[in-house]
mmCIF file of C-alpha atoms in Angstrom:
data_model
loop_
_atom_site.group_PDB
_atom_site.id
_atom_site.type_symbol
_atom_site.label_atom_id
_atom_site.label_comp_id
_atom_site.label_asym_id
_atom_site.label_seq_id
_atom_site.Cartn_x
_atom_site.Cartn_y
_atom_site.Cartn_z
ATOM 1 C CA GLU A 4 55.704 -26.426 -202.156
ATOM 2 C CA VAL A 5 52.031 -26.294 -201.587
ATOM 3 C CA GLN A 6 50.070 -28.747 -203.713
ATOM 4 C CA LEU A 7 46.497 -29.802 -203.881
ATOM 5 C CA GLN A 8 45.810 -33.147 -205.346
ATOM 6 C CA GLN A 9 42.445 -34.139 -206.803
ATOM 7 C CA TYR A 10 42.103 -37.587 -208.133
ATOM 8 C CA GLY A 11 40.426 -38.947 -211.275
ATOM 9 C CA ALA A 12 37.202 -38.211 -213.042
ATOM 10 C CA GLU A 13 33.862 -39.335 -211.800
ATOM 11 C CA LEU A 14 30.904 -40.687 -213.600
ATOM 12 C CA GLY A 15 27.605 -40.750 -211.616
ATOM 13 C CA LYS A 16 24.126 -41.920 -212.472
ATOM 14 C CA PRO A 17 21.281 -39.496 -211.822
ATOM 15 C CA GLY A 18 19.974 -39.704 -208.220
ATOM 16 C CA THR A 19 23.280 -41.033 -206.803
ATOM 17 C CA SER A 20 26.072 -39.376 -204.888
ATOM 18 C CA VAL A 21 29.830 -38.969 -205.464
ATOM 19 C CA LYS A 22 32.466 -37.933 -202.940
ATOM 20 C CA LEU A 23 35.449 -35.918 -204.147
ATOM 21 C CA SER A 24 38.714 -35.617 -202.325
ATOM 22 C CA CYS A 25 41.490 -33.024 -202.224
ATOM 23 C CA LYS A 26 44.750 -33.863 -200.530
ATOM 24 C CA VAL A 27 46.946 -31.047 -199.423
ATOM 25 C CA SER A 28 50.719 -31.281 -199.164
ATOM 26 C CA GLY A 29 53.103 -28.558 -198.026
ATOM 27 C CA TYR A 30 50.507 -26.647 -195.951
ATOM 28 C CA ASN A 31 48.447 -27.581 -192.786
ATOM 29 C CA ILE A 32 44.763 -27.342 -193.713
ATOM 30 C CA ARG A 33 44.017 -26.423 -190.104
ATOM 31 C CA SER A 34 45.655 -23.070 -190.823
ATOM 32 C CA THR A 35 43.306 -22.207 -193.712
ATOM 33 C CA TYR A 36 39.863 -22.512 -195.319
ATOM 34 C CA MET A 37 39.287 -25.038 -197.974
ATOM 35 C CA HIS A 38 36.915 -23.774 -200.713
ATOM 36 C CA TRP A 39 35.179 -25.600 -203.568
ATOM 37 C CA VAL A 40 34.409 -23.987 -206.853
ATOM 38 C CA ASN A 41 32.729 -25.495 -209.901
ATOM 39 C CA GLN A 42 32.787 -24.708 -213.607
ATOM 40 C CA ARG A 43 30.166 -26.040 -215.873
ATOM 41 C CA PRO A 44 31.213 -26.886 -219.386
ATOM 42 C CA GLY A 45 32.035 -23.655 -221.167
ATOM 43 C CA LYS A 46 30.856 -21.547 -218.209
ATOM 44 C CA GLY A 47 32.412 -19.414 -215.567
ATOM 45 C CA LEU A 48 33.428 -20.089 -212.074
ATOM 46 C CA GLU A 49 30.995 -20.551 -209.262
ATOM 47 C CA TRP A 50 31.733 -20.691 -205.571
ATOM 48 C CA ILE A 51 30.077 -23.616 -203.734
ATOM 49 C CA GLY A 52 31.275 -23.143 -200.205
ATOM 50 C CA ARG A 53 34.056 -23.546 -197.851
ATOM 51 C CA ILE A 54 35.034 -25.430 -194.662
ATOM 52 C CA ASP A 55 37.269 -24.424 -191.763
ATOM 53 C CA PRO A 56 39.055 -27.754 -191.216
ATOM 54 C CA ALA A 57 40.174 -26.663 -187.741
ATOM 55 C CA ASN A 58 36.616 -26.819 -186.337
ATOM 56 C CA GLY A 59 34.419 -28.224 -189.222
ATOM 57 C CA ASN A 60 32.406 -25.084 -189.711
ATOM 58 C CA THR A 61 31.055 -24.744 -193.131
ATOM 59 C CA ILE A 62 29.404 -22.043 -195.308
ATOM 60 C CA TYR A 63 27.576 -22.823 -198.511
ATOM 61 C CA ALA A 64 26.162 -20.779 -201.333
ATOM 62 C CA GLU A 65 22.376 -21.049 -201.044
ATOM 63 C CA LYS A 66 21.970 -23.120 -204.150
ATOM 64 C CA PHE A 67 24.328 -25.777 -202.934
ATOM 65 C CA LYS A 68 22.987 -26.162 -199.396
ATOM 66 C CA SER A 69 21.164 -29.367 -200.133
ATOM 67 C CA LYS A 70 23.539 -30.445 -202.882
ATOM 68 C CA ALA A 71 27.070 -30.351 -201.358
ATOM 69 C CA THR A 72 28.436 -31.528 -198.054
ATOM 70 C CA LEU A 73 31.977 -30.405 -197.027
ATOM 71 C CA THR A 74 34.119 -32.249 -194.592
ATOM 72 C CA ALA A 75 37.787 -32.415 -193.707
ATOM 73 C CA ASP A 76 40.155 -34.948 -192.154
ATOM 74 C CA THR A 77 43.039 -32.980 -190.478
ATOM 75 C CA SER A 78 44.868 -36.198 -189.776
ATOM 76 C CA SER A 79 45.355 -36.900 -193.467
ATOM 77 C CA ASN A 80 45.334 -33.153 -194.462
ATOM 78 C CA THR A 81 42.466 -33.971 -196.853
ATOM 79 C CA ALA A 82 39.175 -32.340 -197.634
ATOM 80 C CA TYR A 83 36.111 -33.849 -199.151
ATOM 81 C CA MET A 84 32.991 -32.716 -200.944
ATOM 82 C CA GLN A 85 29.944 -35.053 -201.361
ATOM 83 C CA LEU A 86 27.474 -34.223 -204.109
ATOM 84 C CA SER A 87 24.136 -35.754 -203.608
ATOM 85 C CA GLN A 88 21.075 -36.434 -205.770
ATOM 86 C CA LEU A 89 23.087 -35.986 -208.958
ATOM 87 C CA LYS A 90 21.417 -34.394 -211.887
ATOM 88 C CA SER A 91 22.675 -33.670 -215.380
ATOM 89 C CA ASP A 92 23.076 -30.078 -214.262
ATOM 90 C CA ASP A 93 25.751 -31.153 -211.791
ATOM 91 C CA THR A 94 28.019 -32.101 -214.748
ATOM 92 C CA ALA A 95 31.048 -29.798 -214.213
ATOM 93 C CA ILE A 96 34.647 -29.520 -213.194
ATOM 94 C CA TYR A 97 35.003 -29.213 -209.426
ATOM 95 C CA PHE A 98 38.049 -27.452 -207.985
ATOM 96 C CA CYS A 99 39.263 -27.285 -204.480
ATOM 97 C CA ALA A 100 41.258 -24.244 -203.465
ATOM 98 C CA ILE A 101 42.820 -22.897 -200.257
ATOM 99 C CA ASP A 102 43.603 -19.452 -198.932
ATOM 100 C CA TYR A 103 47.266 -18.816 -197.956
ATOM 101 C CA TYR A 104 48.417 -16.648 -195.259
ATOM 102 C CA ASP A 105 52.057 -15.554 -194.532
ATOM 103 C CA GLY A 106 51.345 -12.164 -192.894
ATOM 104 C CA THR A 107 49.403 -11.239 -196.076
ATOM 105 C CA TYR A 108 46.118 -12.931 -196.951
ATOM 106 C CA TYR A 109 45.998 -14.543 -200.428
ATOM 107 C CA PRO A 110 42.361 -15.749 -201.232
ATOM 108 C CA LEU A 111 42.254 -18.953 -203.343
ATOM 109 C CA ASP A 112 45.929 -18.955 -203.777
ATOM 110 C CA TYR A 113 46.399 -22.594 -204.434
ATOM 111 C CA TRP A 114 44.145 -24.775 -206.454
ATOM 112 C CA GLY A 115 43.725 -28.422 -207.217
ATOM 113 C CA GLN A 116 43.810 -29.450 -210.827
ATOM 114 C CA GLY A 117 40.054 -30.073 -210.862
ATOM 115 C CA VAL A 118 37.937 -33.099 -211.137
ATOM 116 C CA MET A 119 35.295 -33.698 -213.968
ATOM 117 C CA VAL A 120 32.151 -35.028 -212.730
ATOM 118 C CA THR A 121 29.816 -36.346 -215.403
ATOM 119 C CA VAL A 122 26.204 -37.232 -214.571
ATOM 120 C CA SER A 123 24.753 -39.631 -217.048
ATOM 121 C CA SER A 124 22.512 -42.760 -216.997
ATOM 122 C CA ASP B 1 24.122 -12.154 -202.554
ATOM 123 C CA ILE B 2 26.592 -9.541 -203.989
ATOM 124 C CA GLN B 3 26.488 -9.446 -207.811
ATOM 125 C CA MET B 4 29.686 -8.839 -209.697
ATOM 126 C CA THR B 5 29.073 -7.505 -213.168
ATOM 127 C CA GLN B 6 32.192 -8.028 -215.266
ATOM 128 C CA SER B 7 32.830 -6.369 -218.688
ATOM 129 C CA PRO B 8 33.498 -6.935 -221.484
ATOM 130 C CA ALA B 9 32.533 -10.537 -221.857
ATOM 131 C CA SER B 10 35.253 -10.826 -224.508
ATOM 132 C CA LEU B 11 38.026 -8.811 -225.771
ATOM 133 C CA SER B 12 40.466 -8.974 -228.663
ATOM 134 C CA ALA B 13 43.583 -6.855 -228.427
ATOM 135 C CA SER B 14 47.017 -6.540 -230.109
ATOM 136 C CA LEU B 15 50.433 -7.227 -228.706
ATOM 137 C CA GLU B 16 51.694 -4.438 -226.445
ATOM 138 C CA GLU B 17 48.247 -2.922 -226.327
ATOM 139 C CA ILE B 18 46.778 -1.658 -222.967
ATOM 140 C CA VAL B 19 43.825 -3.808 -221.781
ATOM 141 C CA THR B 20 41.365 -2.958 -219.145
ATOM 142 C CA ILE B 21 38.700 -5.222 -217.712
ATOM 143 C CA THR B 22 36.127 -4.087 -215.206
ATOM 144 C CA CYS B 23 33.914 -5.467 -212.443
ATOM 145 C CA GLN B 24 30.980 -3.639 -210.949
ATOM 146 C CA ALA B 25 29.943 -4.730 -207.457
ATOM 147 C CA SER B 26 26.215 -4.480 -206.585
ATOM 148 C CA GLN B 27 27.101 -2.956 -203.175
ATOM 149 C CA ASP B 28 30.176 -1.685 -201.368
ATOM 150 C CA ILE B 29 32.749 -4.388 -200.990
ATOM 151 C CA GLY B 30 35.713 -2.211 -199.875
ATOM 152 C CA ASN B 31 38.965 -3.641 -201.099
ATOM 153 C CA TRP B 32 37.825 -7.331 -200.786
ATOM 154 C CA LEU B 33 38.326 -8.042 -204.418
ATOM 155 C CA ALA B 34 40.657 -10.336 -206.285
ATOM 156 C CA TRP B 35 41.488 -11.100 -209.936
ATOM 157 C CA TYR B 36 42.262 -14.459 -211.464
ATOM 158 C CA GLN B 37 43.396 -15.679 -214.794
ATOM 159 C CA GLN B 38 42.394 -19.102 -216.185
ATOM 160 C CA LYS B 39 44.033 -20.719 -219.185
ATOM 161 C CA PRO B 40 42.231 -23.474 -221.050
ATOM 162 C CA GLY B 41 42.275 -26.716 -219.209
ATOM 163 C CA LYS B 42 44.038 -25.267 -216.164
ATOM 164 C CA SER B 43 43.058 -24.129 -212.813
ATOM 165 C CA PRO B 44 42.611 -20.309 -212.121
ATOM 166 C CA GLN B 45 45.710 -18.416 -210.915
ATOM 167 C CA LEU B 46 45.612 -15.451 -208.437
ATOM 168 C CA LEU B 47 46.841 -12.267 -210.027
ATOM 169 C CA ILE B 48 45.585 -9.445 -207.712
ATOM 170 C CA HIS B 49 44.345 -9.415 -204.240
ATOM 171 C CA SER B 50 42.892 -6.702 -201.941
ATOM 172 C CA ALA B 51 41.781 -4.881 -205.126
ATOM 173 C CA THR B 52 45.308 -3.462 -205.923
ATOM 174 C CA SER B 53 48.050 -5.830 -204.579
ATOM 175 C CA LEU B 54 50.005 -7.928 -207.008
ATOM 176 C CA ALA B 55 50.239 -11.535 -206.057
ATOM 177 C CA ASP B 56 53.614 -13.271 -205.840
ATOM 178 C CA GLY B 57 55.284 -13.900 -209.131
ATOM 179 C CA ILE B 58 52.751 -11.984 -211.165
ATOM 180 C CA PRO B 59 54.346 -9.555 -213.851
ATOM 181 C CA SER B 60 54.176 -5.885 -212.960
ATOM 182 C CA ARG B 61 52.407 -5.143 -216.214
ATOM 183 C CA PHE B 62 49.278 -6.374 -214.273
ATOM 184 C CA SER B 63 47.653 -3.865 -211.938
ATOM 185 C CA GLY B 64 44.322 -3.433 -210.157
ATOM 186 C CA SER B 65 42.479 -0.319 -209.179
ATOM 187 C CA ARG B 66 39.289 0.731 -207.550
ATOM 188 C CA SER B 67 36.821 3.658 -207.874
ATOM 189 C CA GLY B 68 33.987 3.256 -205.518
ATOM 190 C CA THR B 69 32.252 -0.036 -206.383
ATOM 191 C CA GLN B 70 33.997 -0.343 -209.719
ATOM 192 C CA TYR B 71 37.194 -2.384 -209.997
ATOM 193 C CA SER B 72 39.568 -2.597 -212.861
ATOM 194 C CA LEU B 73 42.275 -4.919 -213.968
ATOM 195 C CA LYS B 74 44.823 -3.371 -216.311
ATOM 196 C CA ILE B 75 47.448 -5.116 -218.458
ATOM 197 C CA SER B 76 49.809 -2.374 -219.493
ATOM 198 C CA ARG B 77 51.505 -4.138 -222.441
ATOM 199 C CA LEU B 78 49.648 -7.201 -223.630
ATOM 200 C CA GLN B 79 51.838 -10.286 -224.176
ATOM 201 C CA VAL B 80 50.975 -13.602 -225.911
ATOM 202 C CA GLU B 81 50.951 -15.503 -222.563
ATOM 203 C CA ASP B 82 48.168 -13.071 -221.289
ATOM 204 C CA THR B 83 45.477 -14.758 -223.369
ATOM 205 C CA GLY B 84 42.843 -16.605 -221.208
ATOM 206 C CA ILE B 85 39.731 -15.850 -219.240
ATOM 207 C CA TYR B 86 39.851 -13.338 -216.366
ATOM 208 C CA TYR B 87 37.579 -13.459 -213.351
ATOM 209 C CA CYS B 88 36.953 -11.056 -210.414
ATOM 210 C CA LEU B 89 35.953 -12.381 -207.036
ATOM 211 C CA GLN B 90 34.404 -10.544 -204.102
ATOM 212 C CA ARG B 91 35.040 -11.973 -200.610
ATOM 213 C CA TYR B 92 33.455 -9.136 -198.683
ATOM 214 C CA SER B 93 30.581 -11.297 -197.749
ATOM 215 C CA ASN B 94 29.269 -14.919 -198.008
ATOM 216 C CA PRO B 95 28.577 -16.334 -200.468
ATOM 217 C CA TRP B 96 31.774 -15.277 -202.282
ATOM 218 C CA THR B 97 30.849 -14.463 -205.888
ATOM 219 C CA PHE B 98 32.744 -14.347 -209.187
ATOM 220 C CA GLY B 99 32.225 -12.058 -212.106
ATOM 221 C CA GLY B 100 31.084 -13.770 -215.326
ATOM 222 C CA GLY B 101 34.528 -13.737 -216.848
ATOM 223 C CA THR B 102 36.270 -11.885 -219.689
ATOM 224 C CA LYS B 103 37.776 -13.862 -222.517
ATOM 225 C CA LEU B 104 40.919 -12.146 -223.775
ATOM 226 C CA GLU B 105 42.309 -13.069 -227.155
ATOM 227 C CA LEU B 106 45.061 -11.670 -229.298
ATOM 228 C CA LYS B 107 44.095 -9.841 -232.443
#
């Protein structure tokens, strides 16, 4: 069974950074892309970017290019997203999600449970 | 960036009713469109991929269609468990972009 485990909630002060993790079981992350999506309170879904864990290549939505840094550790089958220079506007739930391929391509087929990041002094 | 304009923003329908949600893409995205359902406090779930293909385990009352750059999600007979928020997603080009969402409630 494929599972994405995101841990805990995060509280960060303005101007600081947080690093979120997403550990995958049941699927080799080298075989897929790891995406990150956020959802501000009461708002819709927003695609932040994705990483190809096999080679570290990343693509970001323009507004997140200086905000988010995506990395992956294939030895532990875990992906990470660091959010820097936190502002109150970064308060949101952050999801990780992977595409799944079994001959058919399923985009964002498996999701983590999400992590609430709250930015407050 | 490709804009996905989703409508309606909210919808109230009765049990067994037919429900249709649409997404208009700002440019041609072919069949690179997916639909997701999100229930309160939960992660989104893939319903439809490639504009018209049902994801594994999704009831057959859900279907997707395409007409040019307009995409539709249809629920043929609304059930209680279908309430939630629905999103379309284009993955034709980076950045991937979601529609604004449609909140579906029971009347």
